[in-house]
Amino acid sequence: ARARVSPNRREFASRSSRSRPSRPRLTESRAMSAAARRRVTDLSSQVTSGATDVEAYKADIKACRRDLRRLIDTVNCHPILVRLAWHDAGTFDQRTRAWPECGGANGSIRFDVEMGHGANAGLKKALGYLSPLKQKYPRLSWADIIQLGGATAVEAAGGPVIPMRYGRCDVSGPEQCPREGNLPDAEPPFHGGDHKDAPSHLRAVFNRMGFGDEEIVALSGAHTLGRAFNERSGTTTKGIGAKNGTKYTGGGCPFAPPRLDGKEGFGMPGGASWTRRWLTFDNSYFKREYVSEQNKEDLLWLSTDEALHTDPGFKPFFDQFANDEGLFFERFAAAFAKLSERGARFAPSGGVEA
């Protein structure tokens, strides 16, 4: 079955026919610290001590989701919440069996040592958006709030409803953060020169997390949302502020309103986007809007983007998603749900659906 379409998406579906998922290697016997074990036990008892607690956890997830929708609609923070969710989960290494040494969706990105990794530049702002919600809903783990934020952001922008479950356990301290270098580079040298080109780099990073070619292309489609900034990734000369943006990001977008609902405003101006409507989740990324003459100087396209429509393994999926937005939504929803659970430890073990 295709991914469900969010109510927001149905409301605006008339636009087109769219249908709507170096860290130390410790031995197994030493893998989980006493603090980590206490954290798992504490959250386990919190969520599983009876039906009342499970229902209370579900109620908090639902209420937090509503608050996130209001926040997103107010400040247009869809892209940075998706990026935060991806960067917390994207450290996962399936070759390491022990938790939390395997990395993944465990809330570790909230600690300064991990937030200070180069790939996470600018994400402290996203934590600032979520901190009041963590205070309001202390029952919820940081890992859950971060992943809930990413899934809600996709849906609020018109994308598919992600089939999520909750009850993720948080790591307890900064000593449990992953080493730097687990996330993909946008431009060479890839992984310090260890990976020869963009396709091999993407496969090395995503295969480590357990993803195949189709999932790599689907997840990359999240670049239909958001922008890059010189001050953060350094992959563009465009920076923060209206004077440093493009005709799509610099202070109003007369060519195509970026928001799905067409409302004015899009938050902080500046940077360079991959698509014209960079607050709308659709399959525009796969349309390669940057190739048209009018967009050549105003849209971003990186080496890792180029790899997706030139590498013979990636290209068939790229072309399929360009031609079938419903298929893209279906594959993205499945891949994003999988990403959100990479390295997660759930309490109860089956998670909490809400």
Coordinates of C-alpha atoms in Angstrom, one line a residue, residues 110-266:
R110 CA 21.6 17.1 22.5
F111 CA 25.1 17.0 24.1
D112 CA 27.6 19.7 23.1
V113 CA 30.3 17.2 22.2
E114 CA 28.2 15.8 19.4
M115 CA 26.5 19.1 18.5
G116 CA 30.1 20.4 17.9
H117 CA 30.7 18.0 15.1
G118 CA 31.2 19.9 11.8
A119 CA 28.2 18.2 10.1
N120 CA 25.9 19.5 12.8
A121 CA 26.7 23.2 12.4
G122 CA 23.5 25.2 12.9
L123 CA 21.5 22.4 14.5
K124 CA 21.6 24.0 18.0
K125 CA 18.8 26.2 16.7
A126 CA 16.6 23.1 16.2
L127 CA 17.3 21.9 19.7
G128 CA 16.2 25.4 20.8
Y129 CA 12.9 24.9 19.1
L130 CA 12.3 21.5 20.8
S131 CA 13.6 22.4 24.3
P132 CA 10.3 24.0 25.5
L133 CA 8.5 20.9 24.3
K134 CA 10.8 18.6 26.3
Q135 CA 10.1 20.8 29.3
K136 CA 6.4 20.6 28.7
Y137 CA 6.4 16.8 28.2
P138 CA 9.2 15.5 30.4
R139 CA 7.8 12.0 30.1
L140 CA 8.9 11.9 26.5
S141 CA 12.6 11.0 25.7
W142 CA 14.7 13.4 23.7
A143 CA 15.1 10.7 21.1
D144 CA 11.4 10.5 20.6
I145 CA 10.8 14.2 20.5
I146 CA 13.6 14.6 17.9
Q147 CA 12.2 11.9 15.7
L148 CA 8.6 13.1 16.2
G149 CA 9.8 16.5 15.1
G150 CA 11.3 15.1 11.9
A151 CA 8.2 13.1 10.9
T152 CA 5.8 15.9 11.8
A153 CA 7.8 18.3 9.7
V154 CA 7.6 16.1 6.6
E155 CA 3.9 15.7 7.0
A156 CA 3.3 19.4 7.7
A157 CA 5.1 20.3 4.5
G158 CA 2.7 18.1 2.5
G159 CA 4.7 14.8 2.6
P160 CA 3.6 11.4 3.5
V161 CA 2.6 10.3 7.0
I162 CA 5.5 8.4 8.4
P163 CA 4.6 5.1 10.2
M164 CA 6.4 5.8 13.5
R165 CA 6.6 4.2 16.9
Y166 CA 7.9 5.7 20.1
G167 CA 9.4 4.7 23.4
R168 CA 13.1 5.3 22.4
C169 CA 15.6 5.4 25.3
D170 CA 18.0 8.3 25.6
V171 CA 21.7 8.0 26.3
S172 CA 22.5 9.4 29.7
G173 CA 25.7 11.4 29.1
P174 CA 28.1 12.9 26.6
E175 CA 30.6 10.1 27.0
Q176 CA 28.1 7.9 25.0
C177 CA 28.1 10.2 22.0
P178 CA 29.4 8.7 18.7
R179 CA 32.7 9.7 17.2
E180 CA 32.7 12.4 14.5
G181 CA 32.7 11.4 10.8
N182 CA 29.7 9.1 10.5
L183 CA 27.5 11.4 8.4
P184 CA 28.0 11.9 4.6
D185 CA 30.0 14.6 3.1
A186 CA 28.5 16.7 0.3
E187 CA 31.7 17.3 -1.7
P188 CA 35.2 15.7 -1.9
P189 CA 37.4 14.7 -0.3
F190 CA 35.0 12.1 0.8
H191 CA 35.6 10.7 4.3
G192 CA 39.0 12.2 4.3
G193 CA 39.9 10.8 1.0
D194 CA 39.1 7.2 1.9
H195 CA 36.1 7.0 -0.5
K196 CA 37.1 7.6 -4.2
D197 CA 33.9 9.3 -5.4
A198 CA 30.4 10.4 -4.5
P199 CA 28.6 7.1 -5.3
S200 CA 31.1 5.0 -3.3
H201 CA 30.9 7.4 -0.5
L202 CA 27.1 7.4 -0.3
R203 CA 27.1 3.6 -0.4
A204 CA 29.8 3.3 2.3
V205 CA 27.9 5.6 4.7
F206 CA 24.4 4.3 4.0
N207 CA 25.3 0.6 3.7
R208 CA 26.9 1.0 7.2
M209 CA 23.4 1.9 8.4
G210 CA 21.7 -0.9 6.5
F211 CA 20.3 1.0 3.6
G212 CA 20.4 -0.1 -0.1
D213 CA 20.4 2.0 -3.3
E214 CA 16.7 2.7 -3.5
E215 CA 16.6 3.8 0.1
I216 CA 19.6 6.0 -0.4
V217 CA 17.9 7.8 -3.3
A218 CA 14.6 8.0 -1.5
L219 CA 16.1 9.6 1.7
S220 CA 18.1 12.0 -0.5
G221 CA 14.8 13.3 -1.7
A222 CA 14.4 15.1 1.6
H223 CA 16.6 17.8 -0.1
T224 CA 13.3 18.9 -1.6
L225 CA 13.1 20.7 1.7
G226 CA 15.5 23.3 3.1
R227 CA 18.7 25.2 2.2
A228 CA 22.4 25.1 2.7
F229 CA 24.4 28.0 4.2
N230 CA 28.0 29.1 3.8
E231 CA 28.3 29.5 7.5
R232 CA 27.1 25.9 8.2
S233 CA 28.1 23.4 5.5
G234 CA 30.3 25.7 3.4
T235 CA 28.9 24.0 0.3
T236 CA 27.6 27.3 -1.1
T237 CA 28.6 30.9 -1.3
K238 CA 25.1 31.9 -0.2
G239 CA 24.8 32.8 3.5
I240 CA 22.5 34.0 6.2
G241 CA 20.5 37.1 5.5
A242 CA 18.4 38.5 2.7
K243 CA 21.3 40.0 0.9
N244 CA 23.1 36.7 0.9
G245 CA 20.3 34.6 -0.5
T246 CA 18.9 33.7 -3.9
K247 CA 15.8 34.9 -5.6
Y248 CA 14.0 32.0 -3.9
T249 CA 15.5 32.5 -0.4
G250 CA 16.5 36.1 -0.1
G251 CA 13.4 37.7 1.3
G252 CA 10.3 36.6 -0.6
C253 CA 9.8 34.2 -3.5
P254 CA 7.7 35.8 -6.2
F255 CA 8.3 32.9 -8.6
A256 CA 6.9 30.2 -6.4
P257 CA 5.8 30.6 -2.8
P258 CA 7.9 28.1 -0.8
R259 CA 5.1 27.2 1.6
L260 CA 2.6 24.5 0.6
D261 CA -0.3 26.7 1.7
G262 CA 1.0 29.7 -0.1
K263 CA 1.2 31.9 3.0
E264 CA 3.7 34.7 3.3
G265 CA 7.0 34.3 5.1
F266 CA 9.5 31.5 5.4

